[in-house]
Amino acid sequence: MTVVAPDSTPRYVNAAAAHAIGHEQGWLIGQRMLDFVHPDDRARIRRELRQVTAGRPSGGFTTYRLRSNPTGGWRVFESLADNLLDDANIGGILMSSRDVTDQKTHEHELYDAAYRDPLSEEIQKFMADEIPLAVAF
């Protein structure tokens, strides 16, 4: 869980979020989180953050790549942003995030196995030729 300012600068980072990102809690305070977002995802995340800041209470779930540390690779995160700028106790955008890198990797492996494996291709061809399509009325 992280509380960020409208410019993506953390005001609070809990220990779990700091660990997932691969940095110390204190080091993250004052850093712009958008600088850690993959360049291909950055404009979309910036736009979504602006929409939440502009008054949309929740940005819904969004998925993006984040560099966990300078020597590490990209991790995939799923986050939910809630506008709590007017809440005197929070005073920022509450980001609830989780690392879904392993889940996304597994999904890609399953996709590859189902659609790129030569045996799977043969099974799909067989099923297309041998199993009639059902027609619903």
mmCIF file of C-alpha atoms in Angstrom:
data_model
loop_
_atom_site.group_PDB
_atom_site.id
_atom_site.type_symbol
_atom_site.label_atom_id
_atom_site.label_comp_id
_atom_site.label_asym_id
_atom_site.label_seq_id
_atom_site.Cartn_x
_atom_site.Cartn_y
_atom_site.Cartn_z
ATOM 1 C CA MET A 1 0.000 0.000 0.000
ATOM 2 C CA THR A 2 1.282 3.399 -0.991
ATOM 3 C CA VAL A 3 -0.102 6.917 -0.667
ATOM 4 C CA VAL A 4 1.048 9.128 -3.526
ATOM 5 C CA ALA A 5 0.704 12.797 -4.410
ATOM 6 C CA PRO A 6 -0.948 13.683 -7.743
ATOM 7 C CA ASP A 7 2.520 13.733 -9.379
ATOM 8 C CA SER A 8 3.123 10.088 -8.256
ATOM 9 C CA THR A 9 5.537 11.023 -5.456
ATOM 10 C CA PRO A 10 5.005 8.703 -2.465
ATOM 11 C CA ARG A 11 4.010 10.258 0.829
ATOM 12 C CA TYR A 12 3.785 6.869 2.529
ATOM 13 C CA VAL A 13 5.003 3.402 1.537
ATOM 14 C CA ASN A 14 4.325 0.374 3.689
ATOM 15 C CA ALA A 15 6.977 -2.321 4.163
ATOM 16 C CA ALA A 16 5.274 -4.823 1.837
ATOM 17 C CA ALA A 17 5.116 -2.334 -1.044
ATOM 18 C CA ALA A 18 8.749 -1.323 -0.544
ATOM 19 C CA HIS A 19 9.791 -4.990 -0.547
ATOM 20 C CA ALA A 20 7.807 -5.708 -3.736
ATOM 21 C CA ILE A 21 9.452 -2.770 -5.478
ATOM 22 C CA GLY A 22 12.886 -3.745 -4.162
ATOM 23 C CA HIS A 23 13.779 -0.558 -2.307
ATOM 24 C CA GLU A 24 13.835 0.706 1.254
ATOM 25 C CA GLN A 25 10.724 2.557 2.420
ATOM 26 C CA GLY A 26 12.612 5.764 3.174
ATOM 27 C CA TRP A 27 14.381 5.803 -0.190
ATOM 28 C CA LEU A 28 11.077 5.758 -2.072
ATOM 29 C CA ILE A 29 9.702 8.843 -0.334
ATOM 30 C CA GLY A 30 10.217 11.791 -2.676
ATOM 31 C CA GLN A 31 10.873 9.668 -5.799
ATOM 32 C CA ARG A 32 8.414 9.995 -8.686
ATOM 33 C CA MET A 33 6.934 6.520 -9.131
ATOM 34 C CA LEU A 34 6.143 7.288 -12.784
ATOM 35 C CA ASP A 35 9.910 7.291 -13.376
ATOM 36 C CA PHE A 36 9.931 3.572 -12.488
ATOM 37 C CA VAL A 37 7.061 2.702 -14.857
ATOM 38 C CA HIS A 38 7.953 1.095 -18.191
ATOM 39 C CA PRO A 39 8.122 3.740 -20.961
ATOM 40 C CA ASP A 40 5.408 1.942 -22.963
ATOM 41 C CA ASP A 41 3.032 2.082 -19.967
ATOM 42 C CA ARG A 42 3.959 5.522 -18.606
ATOM 43 C CA ALA A 43 1.585 7.739 -20.643
ATOM 44 C CA ARG A 44 -1.406 5.517 -19.832
ATOM 45 C CA ILE A 45 -0.575 5.401 -16.124
ATOM 46 C CA ARG A 46 -0.029 9.184 -16.062
ATOM 47 C CA ARG A 47 -3.448 9.668 -17.741
ATOM 48 C CA GLU A 48 -5.162 7.291 -15.303
ATOM 49 C CA LEU A 49 -3.527 9.051 -12.345
ATOM 50 C CA ARG A 50 -4.758 12.416 -13.673
ATOM 51 C CA GLN A 51 -8.297 11.034 -13.979
ATOM 52 C CA VAL A 52 -8.269 9.841 -10.374
ATOM 53 C CA THR A 53 -6.796 13.171 -9.222
ATOM 54 C CA ALA A 54 -9.477 15.067 -11.156
ATOM 55 C CA GLY A 55 -12.168 13.531 -9.028
ATOM 56 C CA ARG A 56 -12.871 10.044 -10.235
ATOM 57 C CA PRO A 57 -13.062 8.281 -6.844
ATOM 58 C CA SER A 58 -11.445 5.081 -8.079
ATOM 59 C CA GLY A 59 -9.370 4.413 -11.141
ATOM 60 C CA GLY A 60 -10.263 0.737 -11.205
ATOM 61 C CA PHE A 61 -7.613 -1.914 -11.603
ATOM 62 C CA THR A 62 -4.750 -1.228 -13.956
ATOM 63 C CA THR A 63 -1.778 -3.397 -14.924
ATOM 64 C CA TYR A 64 1.652 -2.005 -15.747
ATOM 65 C CA ARG A 65 5.340 -2.849 -15.709
ATOM 66 C CA LEU A 66 7.600 -1.369 -13.053
ATOM 67 C CA ARG A 67 11.367 -1.606 -12.686
ATOM 68 C CA SER A 68 11.889 -3.055 -9.243
ATOM 69 C CA ASN A 69 15.499 -1.862 -8.974
ATOM 70 C CA PRO A 70 18.168 -0.483 -11.316
ATOM 71 C CA THR A 71 19.740 -3.886 -11.988
ATOM 72 C CA GLY A 72 16.525 -5.898 -11.977
ATOM 73 C CA GLY A 73 14.096 -6.543 -14.747
ATOM 74 C CA TRP A 74 10.566 -5.357 -15.168
ATOM 75 C CA ARG A 75 7.922 -6.654 -12.772
ATOM 76 C CA VAL A 76 4.203 -6.598 -13.585
ATOM 77 C CA PHE A 77 1.974 -4.917 -11.027
ATOM 78 C CA GLU A 78 -1.765 -4.622 -10.712
ATOM 79 C CA SER A 79 -2.978 -1.572 -8.791
ATOM 80 C CA LEU A 80 -6.176 0.044 -7.645
ATOM 81 C CA ALA A 81 -6.083 3.817 -7.063
ATOM 82 C CA ASP A 82 -8.510 5.587 -4.734
ATOM 83 C CA ASN A 83 -8.724 9.374 -4.532
ATOM 84 C CA LEU A 84 -8.420 10.239 -0.843
ATOM 85 C CA LEU A 85 -6.929 13.693 -1.380
ATOM 86 C CA ASP A 86 -9.765 15.281 0.629
ATOM 87 C CA ASP A 87 -9.424 12.806 3.494
ATOM 88 C CA ALA A 88 -7.623 14.607 6.329
ATOM 89 C CA ASN A 89 -6.030 11.355 7.545
ATOM 90 C CA ILE A 90 -4.723 10.242 4.126
ATOM 91 C CA GLY A 91 -4.364 13.356 1.961
ATOM 92 C CA GLY A 92 -3.314 11.503 -1.170
ATOM 93 C CA ILE A 93 -4.106 8.795 -3.658
ATOM 94 C CA LEU A 94 -4.190 5.398 -2.018
ATOM 95 C CA MET A 95 -2.548 2.780 -4.220
ATOM 96 C CA SER A 96 -3.241 -0.847 -3.375
ATOM 97 C CA SER A 97 -0.881 -2.914 -5.494
ATOM 98 C CA ARG A 98 0.287 -6.467 -5.940
ATOM 99 C CA ASP A 99 3.030 -8.062 -7.973
ATOM 100 C CA VAL A 100 1.424 -10.289 -10.635
ATOM 101 C CA THR A 101 4.608 -11.080 -12.563
ATOM 102 C CA ASP A 102 4.507 -14.821 -11.840
ATOM 103 C CA GLN A 103 0.810 -15.002 -12.733
ATOM 104 C CA LYS A 104 1.382 -13.213 -16.064
ATOM 105 C CA THR A 105 4.379 -15.422 -16.837
ATOM 106 C CA HIS A 106 2.264 -18.516 -16.187
ATOM 107 C CA GLU A 107 -0.562 -17.160 -18.394
ATOM 108 C CA HIS A 108 1.913 -16.622 -21.255
ATOM 109 C CA GLU A 109 3.284 -20.163 -20.804
ATOM 110 C CA LEU A 110 -0.234 -21.601 -20.954
ATOM 111 C CA TYR A 111 -1.019 -19.533 -24.044
ATOM 112 C CA ASP A 112 2.157 -20.729 -25.739
ATOM 113 C CA ALA A 113 1.383 -24.334 -24.850
ATOM 114 C CA ALA A 114 -2.171 -24.060 -26.140
ATOM 115 C CA TYR A 115 -1.568 -22.136 -29.345
ATOM 116 C CA ARG A 116 2.054 -22.535 -30.367
ATOM 117 C CA ASP A 117 2.807 -26.125 -29.480
ATOM 118 C CA PRO A 118 2.838 -28.347 -32.629
ATOM 119 C CA LEU A 119 0.767 -31.064 -30.920
ATOM 120 C CA SER A 120 -1.835 -28.522 -29.833
ATOM 121 C CA GLU A 121 -2.079 -27.275 -33.415
ATOM 122 C CA GLU A 122 -2.780 -30.808 -34.646
ATOM 123 C CA ILE A 123 -5.455 -31.320 -32.000
ATOM 124 C CA GLN A 124 -7.102 -28.029 -32.927
ATOM 125 C CA LYS A 125 -7.119 -28.999 -36.617
ATOM 126 C CA PHE A 126 -8.600 -32.405 -35.765
ATOM 127 C CA MET A 127 -11.315 -30.858 -33.606
ATOM 128 C CA ALA A 128 -12.175 -28.315 -36.296
ATOM 129 C CA ASP A 129 -12.504 -31.076 -38.915
ATOM 130 C CA GLU A 130 -14.173 -33.794 -36.831
ATOM 131 C CA ILE A 131 -16.443 -32.088 -34.327
ATOM 132 C CA PRO A 132 -19.515 -30.399 -35.820
ATOM 133 C CA LEU A 133 -20.422 -26.969 -34.563
ATOM 134 C CA ALA A 134 -23.564 -26.714 -32.460
ATOM 135 C CA VAL A 135 -26.169 -24.309 -33.752
ATOM 136 C CA ALA A 136 -28.339 -22.522 -31.225
ATOM 137 C CA PHE A 137 -31.824 -21.316 -32.105
#
